[in-house]
Coordinates of C-alpha atoms in Angstrom, one line a residue:
Chain A
M230 CA 199.1 9.1 56.2
N231 CA 200.3 12.1 58.1
H232 CA 202.6 12.3 61.2
K233 CA 199.7 12.7 63.6
R234 CA 198.3 9.4 62.5
Y235 CA 201.8 7.7 62.7
K236 CA 202.3 9.1 66.2
K237 CA 199.1 7.4 67.2
L238 CA 200.2 4.1 65.7
I239 CA 203.4 4.4 67.7
V240 CA 201.4 4.6 70.9
L241 CA 199.5 1.5 69.9
S242 CA 202.6 -0.3 68.8
L243 CA 204.0 -0.2 72.3
Y244 CA 200.9 -2.0 73.5
D245 CA 201.0 -4.5 70.6
E246 CA 197.6 -3.2 69.4
L247 CA 198.4 -2.8 65.7
T248 CA 197.0 -4.9 62.9
V249 CA 199.6 -6.6 60.7
R250 CA 199.0 -4.0 57.9
E251 CA 199.4 -1.1 60.4
K252 CA 202.6 -2.6 61.7
E253 CA 204.0 -2.9 58.2
Q254 CA 203.0 0.7 57.4
L255 CA 204.6 2.0 60.6
D256 CA 207.8 0.0 60.1
R257 CA 208.2 1.5 56.6
H258 CA 207.6 5.0 57.8
L259 CA 210.0 4.7 60.8
A260 CA 212.8 3.6 58.4
A261 CA 212.4 7.0 56.6
C262 CA 211.3 9.4 59.4
H263 CA 213.7 10.7 62.0
E264 CA 211.0 12.7 63.8
C265 CA 208.9 9.5 64.4
R266 CA 212.0 7.6 65.4
S267 CA 212.5 10.2 68.1
E268 CA 208.9 9.9 69.1
I269 CA 209.1 6.2 69.6
A270 CA 212.3 6.6 71.6
S271 CA 210.6 9.1 73.8
L272 CA 207.6 6.9 74.4
K273 CA 209.8 3.9 75.2
G274 CA 211.4 6.2 77.8
L275 CA 208.0 6.9 79.3
H276 CA 207.2 3.1 79.4
H277 CA 210.6 2.5 81.0
V278 CA 209.8 5.0 83.8
L279 CA 206.3 3.7 84.2
G280 CA 207.9 0.2 84.4
Q281 CA 209.9 1.2 87.4
V282 CA 206.7 1.5 89.4
A283 CA 203.5 -0.4 89.6
P284 CA 200.2 -0.1 91.3
A285 CA 200.4 -1.6 94.8
V286 CA 199.0 -5.1 95.0
E287 CA 196.0 -5.1 97.3
P288 CA 196.5 -7.5 100.1
E289 CA 194.0 -10.3 100.4
Q290 CA 192.7 -8.8 103.7
M291 CA 191.5 -5.7 101.8
L292 CA 189.5 -7.8 99.4
E293 CA 188.1 -9.7 102.4
A294 CA 187.2 -6.4 104.1
A295 CA 185.4 -5.3 101.0
R296 CA 183.5 -8.6 100.9
R297 CA 182.4 -8.2 104.6
Q298 CA 181.3 -4.6 104.0
F299 CA 179.2 -5.8 101.0
R300 CA 177.6 -8.6 102.9
E301 CA 176.6 -6.2 105.6
A302 CA 175.1 -3.8 103.1
L303 CA 173.2 -6.7 101.5
R304 CA 171.7 -7.6 104.9
N305 CA 170.6 -4.1 105.5
D306 CA 169.1 -3.9 102.0
E307 CA 167.1 -7.1 102.6
Q308 CA 164.9 -5.7 105.3
P309 CA 162.0 -3.8 103.8
G310 CA 158.9 -2.4 105.6
E311 CA 158.7 -1.0 109.0
S312 CA 161.8 -1.7 111.0
W313 CA 161.7 -3.7 114.2
Q314 CA 162.9 -0.6 116.0
E315 CA 159.8 1.3 114.9
K316 CA 157.6 -1.6 115.9
L317 CA 159.2 -1.8 119.3
I318 CA 158.7 1.9 119.8
A319 CA 155.1 1.7 118.7
L320 CA 154.5 -1.2 121.1
I321 CA 156.0 0.6 124.1
W322 CA 154.5 4.0 123.3
P323 CA 151.6 3.4 121.0
N324 CA 150.9 7.1 120.5
G325 CA 154.5 8.2 120.8
K326 CA 155.9 10.7 118.3
L327 CA 159.4 10.9 117.0
V328 CA 160.0 14.6 117.4
L329 CA 163.4 14.5 116.0
G330 CA 162.7 12.7 112.7
G331 CA 162.6 9.2 111.4
A332 CA 166.2 9.2 110.4
I333 CA 167.3 9.7 113.9
A334 CA 164.8 7.1 115.1
A335 CA 166.5 4.5 112.9
A336 CA 170.0 5.4 114.1
L337 CA 171.2 3.7 117.3
G338 CA 174.1 5.3 119.1
V339 CA 176.8 3.5 120.9
A340 CA 174.4 2.5 123.7
I341 CA 171.2 0.8 122.7
G342 CA 168.7 3.8 122.8
F343 CA 165.7 5.1 121.1
I344 CA 164.4 8.6 120.4
L345 CA 161.1 9.0 122.0
F346 CA 158.5 11.5 123.0
H347 CA 156.7 10.5 126.1
P348 CA 154.1 12.5 127.8
A349 CA 155.2 12.3 131.5
E350 CA 151.8 11.1 132.9
R351 CA 150.9 8.4 130.4
A352 CA 150.9 4.9 131.8
L353 CA 153.0 2.4 130.0
P354 CA 151.4 -0.7 128.5
V355 CA 152.2 -3.9 130.3
H356 CA 154.8 -5.9 128.4
P357 CA 157.0 -8.7 129.6
A358 CA 160.1 -7.1 128.1
V359 CA 159.8 -3.6 129.6
I360 CA 159.9 -2.9 133.3
S361 CA 160.9 0.7 133.0
S362 CA 161.5 3.3 130.4
A363 CA 163.4 6.5 130.3
T364 CA 161.2 9.5 131.0
G365 CA 161.8 13.1 131.1
S366 CA 162.4 16.0 128.8
E367 CA 164.5 16.5 125.8
S368 CA 167.2 17.8 128.0
D369 CA 168.0 14.1 128.9
I370 CA 168.8 13.5 125.3
R371 CA 172.5 13.2 124.5
I372 CA 173.4 14.8 121.1
S373 CA 176.4 13.7 119.2
N374 CA 177.9 13.2 115.7
V375 CA 176.6 16.3 114.1
R376 CA 177.0 16.2 110.3
F377 CA 176.4 19.2 108.1
L378 CA 174.8 18.5 104.7
Q379 CA 174.6 22.1 103.6
S380 CA 175.4 25.5 105.0
N381 CA 174.7 28.8 103.3
P382 CA 176.1 31.8 105.3
A383 CA 174.5 34.3 102.9
T384 CA 170.9 33.2 103.7
G385 CA 171.5 31.5 107.1
D386 CA 170.0 28.2 105.9
V387 CA 171.5 25.1 107.4
D388 CA 170.8 21.4 106.8
F389 CA 172.3 18.9 109.2
V390 CA 171.8 15.5 110.8
F391 CA 172.7 14.5 114.3
D392 CA 172.4 11.5 116.6
A393 CA 170.2 11.9 119.7
V394 CA 170.4 9.1 122.2
K395 CA 168.3 8.4 125.3
S396 CA 168.8 5.3 127.4
V397 CA 166.2 2.6 127.7
H398 CA 166.3 -0.2 130.2
L399 CA 164.9 -3.6 129.0
Q400 CA 164.6 -6.6 131.2
G401 CA 163.1 -9.9 130.2
N402 CA 163.7 -13.4 129.0
I403 CA 165.9 -14.5 126.1
E404 CA 163.0 -16.2 124.6
D405 CA 161.1 -13.0 124.2
M406 CA 161.1 -11.9 120.6
Q407 CA 161.7 -8.3 121.2
I408 CA 164.7 -9.0 123.5
Q409 CA 166.0 -11.3 120.7
K410 CA 165.7 -8.5 118.2
V411 CA 167.6 -6.0 120.3
L412 CA 170.3 -8.5 121.0
T413 CA 170.5 -9.5 117.3
H414 CA 171.0 -5.9 116.4
A415 CA 173.7 -5.5 119.1
M416 CA 175.4 -8.7 117.8
L417 CA 175.8 -7.3 114.3
N418 CA 176.2 -3.6 114.9
E419 CA 177.8 -2.8 118.2
E420 CA 181.3 -1.4 117.9
N421 CA 182.5 -2.9 121.2
P422 CA 183.5 -6.5 120.7
G423 CA 182.7 -7.3 124.4
V424 CA 179.1 -6.2 123.9
R425 CA 178.9 -8.2 120.7
L426 CA 180.3 -11.3 122.4
K427 CA 177.8 -11.0 125.3
S428 CA 175.0 -10.6 122.8
V429 CA 176.1 -13.7 120.8
S430 CA 176.5 -15.7 124.0
A431 CA 173.0 -14.7 125.2
M432 CA 171.5 -15.7 121.8
A433 CA 173.6 -18.8 121.6
S434 CA 172.3 -20.1 124.9
R435 CA 169.2 -21.5 123.2
P436 CA 168.1 -21.7 119.6
S437 CA 165.4 -19.3 118.4
A438 CA 162.4 -20.0 116.3
D439 CA 163.0 -16.7 114.5
A440 CA 164.9 -17.3 111.3
Q441 CA 166.4 -13.9 111.5
V442 CA 168.3 -14.9 114.7
K443 CA 169.9 -17.9 112.9
R444 CA 170.8 -15.6 110.0
A445 CA 172.3 -13.1 112.4
L446 CA 174.5 -15.9 114.0
I447 CA 175.6 -16.9 110.5
A448 CA 176.4 -13.3 109.6
A449 CA 178.4 -12.9 112.9
L450 CA 180.3 -16.1 112.1
K451 CA 181.2 -14.9 108.6
D452 CA 181.8 -11.3 109.2
D453 CA 182.6 -10.3 112.7
K454 CA 186.2 -9.0 113.0
N455 CA 186.7 -10.5 116.4
A456 CA 187.6 -14.2 116.5
A457 CA 186.0 -14.8 119.9
V458 CA 182.7 -13.5 118.6
R459 CA 182.9 -15.7 115.5
L460 CA 183.7 -18.7 117.7
E461 CA 180.7 -18.0 120.0
A462 CA 178.5 -17.7 116.9
L463 CA 179.7 -21.0 115.6
R464 CA 178.9 -22.6 119.0
G465 CA 175.5 -21.0 118.9
L466 CA 174.8 -22.5 115.5
S467 CA 175.6 -26.0 116.8
A468 CA 172.3 -25.9 118.7
Y469 CA 170.3 -25.5 115.5
Q470 CA 169.3 -28.4 113.4
Y471 CA 172.0 -29.2 111.0
D472 CA 170.9 -28.2 107.5
Q473 CA 172.3 -27.1 104.1
E474 CA 172.6 -23.5 105.3
I475 CA 174.6 -24.4 108.3
Q476 CA 176.8 -26.8 106.3
S477 CA 177.5 -24.0 103.8
T478 CA 178.4 -21.6 106.6
L479 CA 180.8 -24.2 108.2
L480 CA 182.4 -24.7 104.8
F481 CA 182.7 -20.9 104.3
T482 CA 184.5 -20.7 107.7
L483 CA 186.8 -23.6 106.8
M484 CA 187.7 -22.0 103.5
H485 CA 188.0 -18.3 104.4
D486 CA 188.5 -17.8 108.1
Q487 CA 192.1 -16.6 108.8
N488 CA 191.9 -17.9 112.4
P489 CA 193.0 -21.6 112.6
G490 CA 190.9 -22.0 115.8
L491 CA 187.8 -21.2 113.9
R492 CA 188.7 -23.6 111.1
I493 CA 189.3 -26.3 113.6
A494 CA 185.9 -25.7 115.2
A495 CA 184.2 -25.8 111.8
I496 CA 185.9 -29.2 111.0
N497 CA 184.8 -30.5 114.5
Q498 CA 181.2 -29.5 113.8
L499 CA 181.2 -31.1 110.4
D500 CA 182.6 -34.2 112.1
S501 CA 179.9 -34.2 114.8
A502 CA 177.3 -33.9 112.1
S503 CA 178.7 -36.8 110.2
V504 CA 178.9 -39.0 113.4
S505 CA 175.3 -38.1 114.2
G506 CA 174.3 -39.6 110.8
R507 CA 173.8 -36.3 108.9
T508 CA 174.7 -36.4 105.2
I509 CA 177.9 -34.6 104.4
G510 CA 177.7 -33.7 100.7
K511 CA 180.2 -33.7 97.9
D512 CA 180.9 -30.0 98.3
A513 CA 182.0 -30.6 101.9
L514 CA 184.2 -33.5 101.0
K515 CA 185.8 -31.5 98.3
V516 CA 186.6 -28.7 100.8
L517 CA 187.9 -31.1 103.4
R518 CA 190.2 -32.8 100.8
D519 CA 191.5 -29.4 99.8
K520 CA 192.2 -28.5 103.4
M521 CA 193.9 -31.8 104.1
Q522 CA 196.4 -31.0 101.4
H523 CA 196.7 -27.2 101.4
D524 CA 195.9 -25.7 104.7
D525 CA 198.8 -23.8 106.4
N526 CA 198.1 -25.4 109.7
N527 CA 199.4 -28.9 110.2
Y528 CA 196.8 -29.9 112.8
I529 CA 194.0 -28.8 110.4
R530 CA 195.5 -30.9 107.6
L531 CA 195.6 -33.9 109.9
R532 CA 192.1 -33.3 111.3
A533 CA 190.6 -32.8 107.8
K534 CA 192.2 -36.1 106.7
A535 CA 190.8 -37.9 109.6
V536 CA 187.3 -36.6 108.9
V537 CA 187.5 -37.4 105.2
Q538 CA 188.5 -41.0 106.1
E539 CA 185.7 -41.3 108.5
I540 CA 183.1 -40.0 106.0
S541 CA 184.5 -42.2 103.2
Q542 CA 184.0 -45.4 105.2
Chain B
M93 CA 182.4 -29.3 87.3
A94 CA 181.9 -25.7 88.3
P95 CA 178.5 -24.2 87.6
S96 CA 178.3 -21.8 84.7
D97 CA 177.5 -18.1 85.2
R98 CA 174.1 -18.8 83.7
E99 CA 173.3 -21.5 86.2
L100 CA 174.5 -19.3 89.1
I101 CA 172.4 -16.4 87.9
D102 CA 169.3 -18.6 87.5
N103 CA 169.7 -19.9 91.0
A104 CA 170.5 -16.5 92.5
R105 CA 167.3 -15.2 91.0
K106 CA 165.4 -17.9 92.8
G107 CA 166.9 -16.6 96.1
D108 CA 169.9 -18.9 96.4
M109 CA 172.3 -16.6 98.2
R110 CA 175.1 -19.1 98.0
A111 CA 174.9 -19.1 94.2
F112 CA 175.0 -15.3 94.3
E113 CA 178.0 -15.4 96.5
Q114 CA 179.8 -17.8 94.2
L115 CA 179.0 -15.5 91.2
V116 CA 180.4 -12.5 93.1
Y117 CA 183.6 -14.3 94.2
R118 CA 184.2 -15.4 90.7
Y119 CA 184.8 -11.8 89.5
D120 CA 185.2 -9.7 92.6
K121 CA 189.0 -9.7 92.7
R122 CA 189.1 -8.1 89.2
V123 CA 186.4 -5.6 90.1
F124 CA 188.2 -4.7 93.3
G125 CA 191.5 -4.4 91.3
I126 CA 189.9 -2.0 88.8
A127 CA 188.4 0.1 91.6
A128 CA 191.6 0.2 93.6
R129 CA 193.6 1.4 90.6
F130 CA 191.1 4.1 90.0
V131 CA 190.8 5.8 93.4
T132 CA 193.4 6.8 95.9
S133 CA 192.1 5.2 99.1
S134 CA 191.2 1.7 100.0
D135 CA 188.0 2.9 101.7
D136 CA 186.9 4.4 98.3
A137 CA 187.8 1.1 96.6
K138 CA 185.6 -0.8 99.1
D139 CA 182.8 1.7 98.6
I140 CA 182.9 1.2 94.8
Y141 CA 183.1 -2.6 95.3
Q142 CA 180.0 -2.4 97.5
E143 CA 178.1 -0.2 95.1
V144 CA 178.9 -2.3 92.1
F145 CA 177.7 -5.6 93.6
L146 CA 174.6 -4.0 95.1
R147 CA 173.7 -2.8 91.7
V148 CA 174.3 -6.3 90.4
Y149 CA 172.2 -7.8 93.2
N150 CA 169.3 -5.4 92.5
G151 CA 169.6 -5.6 88.7
L152 CA 170.1 -9.4 88.4
R153 CA 166.4 -9.9 87.6
R154 CA 166.6 -7.5 84.7
F155 CA 169.8 -8.9 83.3
E156 CA 168.9 -10.4 79.9
S157 CA 172.0 -12.4 79.0
K158 CA 172.3 -10.6 75.7
S159 CA 175.9 -10.0 76.7
E160 CA 178.2 -12.0 78.9
F161 CA 177.7 -11.5 82.7
S162 CA 181.3 -10.3 83.0
T163 CA 180.8 -7.6 80.3
W164 CA 177.7 -6.4 82.1
L165 CA 179.5 -6.5 85.5
Y166 CA 182.5 -4.5 84.2
R167 CA 180.3 -1.9 82.6
I168 CA 178.7 -1.4 86.0
T169 CA 182.1 -1.1 87.5
M170 CA 183.1 1.5 84.9
N171 CA 180.0 3.5 85.6
V172 CA 180.3 3.4 89.3
C173 CA 184.0 4.4 89.2
L174 CA 183.3 7.3 86.9
T175 CA 180.2 8.5 88.8
Y176 CA 182.1 8.1 92.1
H177 CA 184.9 10.3 90.8
S178 CA 182.5 13.1 89.7
Q179 CA 180.5 12.9 92.9
R180 CA 183.7 13.2 95.0
K181 CA 184.8 16.2 92.9
H182 CA 181.4 17.9 93.4
H183 CA 181.5 17.3 97.1
S184 CA 185.0 18.7 97.4
Q185 CA 183.9 21.8 95.5
W186 CA 180.9 22.2 97.9
T187 CA 182.9 21.8 101.1
G188 CA 185.8 23.9 99.7
S189 CA 188.3 21.2 100.2
G190 CA 191.1 21.3 97.7
G191 CA 191.0 18.0 95.8
L192 CA 189.8 14.5 95.6
G193 CA 190.3 12.4 98.7
N194 CA 194.0 11.7 99.1
G195 CA 194.8 12.5 95.5
D196 CA 196.0 16.0 96.1
S197 CA 198.5 15.0 98.6
E198 CA 202.0 15.8 97.5
E199 CA 203.2 12.5 99.0
G200 CA 200.6 10.5 97.1
S201 CA 198.6 7.8 98.7
G202 CA 201.0 4.9 98.2
R203 CA 198.8 3.3 95.5
I204 CA 201.8 3.2 93.2
E205 CA 205.0 1.7 94.5
A206 CA 208.5 1.0 93.3
V207 CA 209.4 -2.4 91.8
S208 CA 213.1 -2.0 91.8
N209 CA 215.2 -4.9 93.2
D210 CA 217.9 -2.6 94.4
P211 CA 217.7 -2.5 98.1
S212 CA 220.0 0.6 98.6
P213 CA 218.3 3.5 100.5
E214 CA 219.3 5.9 97.8
Q215 CA 217.6 3.9 95.1
H216 CA 214.6 3.3 97.4
A217 CA 214.2 7.0 97.9
A218 CA 214.6 7.7 94.2
D219 CA 212.0 5.1 93.3
R220 CA 209.6 6.5 95.9
E221 CA 209.9 9.9 94.3
V222 CA 209.2 8.4 90.9
A223 CA 206.2 6.5 92.2
S224 CA 204.8 9.7 93.8
R225 CA 205.3 11.6 90.6
V226 CA 203.6 8.9 88.5
E227 CA 200.7 8.9 91.0
Q228 CA 200.3 12.7 90.7
A229 CA 200.5 12.5 86.9
L230 CA 197.7 9.9 86.9
E231 CA 195.5 12.2 89.1
I232 CA 195.7 15.0 86.6
L233 CA 194.2 12.8 83.8
S234 CA 190.4 13.0 83.2
P235 CA 188.5 10.1 84.7
K236 CA 188.0 8.4 81.4
Q237 CA 191.6 8.9 80.4
K238 CA 192.8 7.5 83.7
M239 CA 190.4 4.6 83.4
V240 CA 191.6 3.7 79.9
F241 CA 195.3 4.2 80.7
T242 CA 195.3 2.1 83.9
L243 CA 193.3 -0.7 82.4
R244 CA 195.5 -0.8 79.3
H245 CA 198.9 -0.1 80.8
Y246 CA 198.7 -1.6 84.3
Q247 CA 196.1 -4.3 83.9
G248 CA 196.7 -5.4 80.4
Y249 CA 193.2 -5.3 79.1
K250 CA 193.0 -5.1 75.3
L251 CA 191.5 -1.9 73.8
R252 CA 188.5 -3.8 72.4
E253 CA 187.8 -5.2 75.9
I254 CA 188.0 -1.7 77.4
A255 CA 185.7 -0.4 74.7
S256 CA 183.2 -3.1 75.6
M257 CA 183.4 -2.3 79.3
M258 CA 183.0 1.4 78.7
K259 CA 180.3 0.8 76.1
C260 CA 182.0 3.0 73.5
T261 CA 183.9 2.5 70.3
E262 CA 187.5 1.3 70.1
G263 CA 188.2 4.6 68.3
T264 CA 187.1 6.5 71.4
V265 CA 189.2 4.4 73.7
K266 CA 192.2 4.9 71.5
R267 CA 191.7 8.7 71.7
Y268 CA 191.6 8.5 75.5
L269 CA 194.8 6.5 75.4
F270 CA 196.6 8.9 73.1
S271 CA 195.6 11.9 75.2
A272 CA 196.5 10.2 78.5
T273 CA 199.9 9.2 77.1
Q274 CA 200.6 12.7 76.0
R275 CA 199.6 14.2 79.3
M276 CA 201.6 11.6 81.3
R277 CA 204.7 12.4 79.2
E278 CA 204.3 16.1 79.7
Q279 CA 203.8 15.7 83.5
L280 CA 206.9 13.4 83.7
A281 CA 209.1 15.3 81.3
D282 CA 211.8 16.1 84.0
V283 CA 211.7 12.5 85.2
L284 CA 212.2 11.2 81.7
E285 CA 215.2 13.4 81.2
S286 CA 216.9 12.0 84.2
Y287 CA 216.4 8.5 82.9
A288 CA 217.5 9.3 79.3

């Protein structure tokens, strides 16, 4: 066996990756070879230096943030077919064209707006949700967020994307499906937490027949960064019929929400469900028992204990 | 008793999102840890996390259970990490920016930190310098060398486990480890002298 091979065995020996036979061979060789003894000393020095530092431990919040981001991506991935934005545009302007491209039509800026092309004289179809729409020329369009994809100064070719926003005024009743869809989108995607809160409050005022709305409330409860929005979403869900999906969501909040107010609200909802005669399954009991022993918050521990005792009677 | 991976996969395939979530949460801390060791920003780690689990979600129907779910998952993680690295490098070449994300910063990105218990400011400064140098040395490794080195040295995976994740032979993994070790030693030669 040559030195090159022994030097490789030395690297592996420091990670305890040698077979018994290899270890014996190496030990015999080291006893007789000064060069390899120097090599192992040098590598031990490297390990010593590397041992003075370590990769930073990712805080739990970072993992939670990654989870939230993934859940949002999953929601966007689950919506095939023509988007509701495209359906709404087609409803309002049946022959409208999107002059600035489908990608821009799908992007909503900070305000809720749509890209549209509207011949000035065309009469709008009557629809309960729309009392007026923005009209006018492309000069009314607000351009922002220009992103270059490619740029070749030699040929003059450019390829870029930008957001173009035009205001639309919608007025109607919360029970209108199109209104619900706009508010659902706002609830999940608006950057301003005040707008998200108002959207959730509006949606929470009465339960919707649209399953997507319920799912959006669940998503807001699980993923919104703002505790007030999450609390409002939880209140909104209390108006829906208690089922396995809602119970799972309440348990999720109880297990993962960093805000004690939310965890308390989740326990209270579970308690209300139990008092109303709903079945609280073994999973829920398990979580409540865990909380009664391990939650950081004393009140939550006491509350969880009280609910467990109630359910167990 | 907790459901097995097999049970969760079967339920997830039927549309049970809760089962899919449970499956994800069973392994995602490790996946995130691998991603975070491999890149230099937490945003990149989150992007890798998302890409990995989207691939799992979309590929679950095709997963044939010939291997363990964890093996399949970690292979996807490896592929995404290595693809991410080469895409970032290509993008930075196209835009003319100097390096990969925060990796070319002389200060480092803070992904490596000192573990010394000595609270003195002098020791803290010295340790920060070492941490920064180690980070820079890791950035000079090739993606596969870096992957093997961080998985073996910092995360304690056995070489046969790494070979399984990377879908290559143990011999290949050993070669990456040797090369990585040599390069790390070269890059840190002056630091090693001061510790000798």
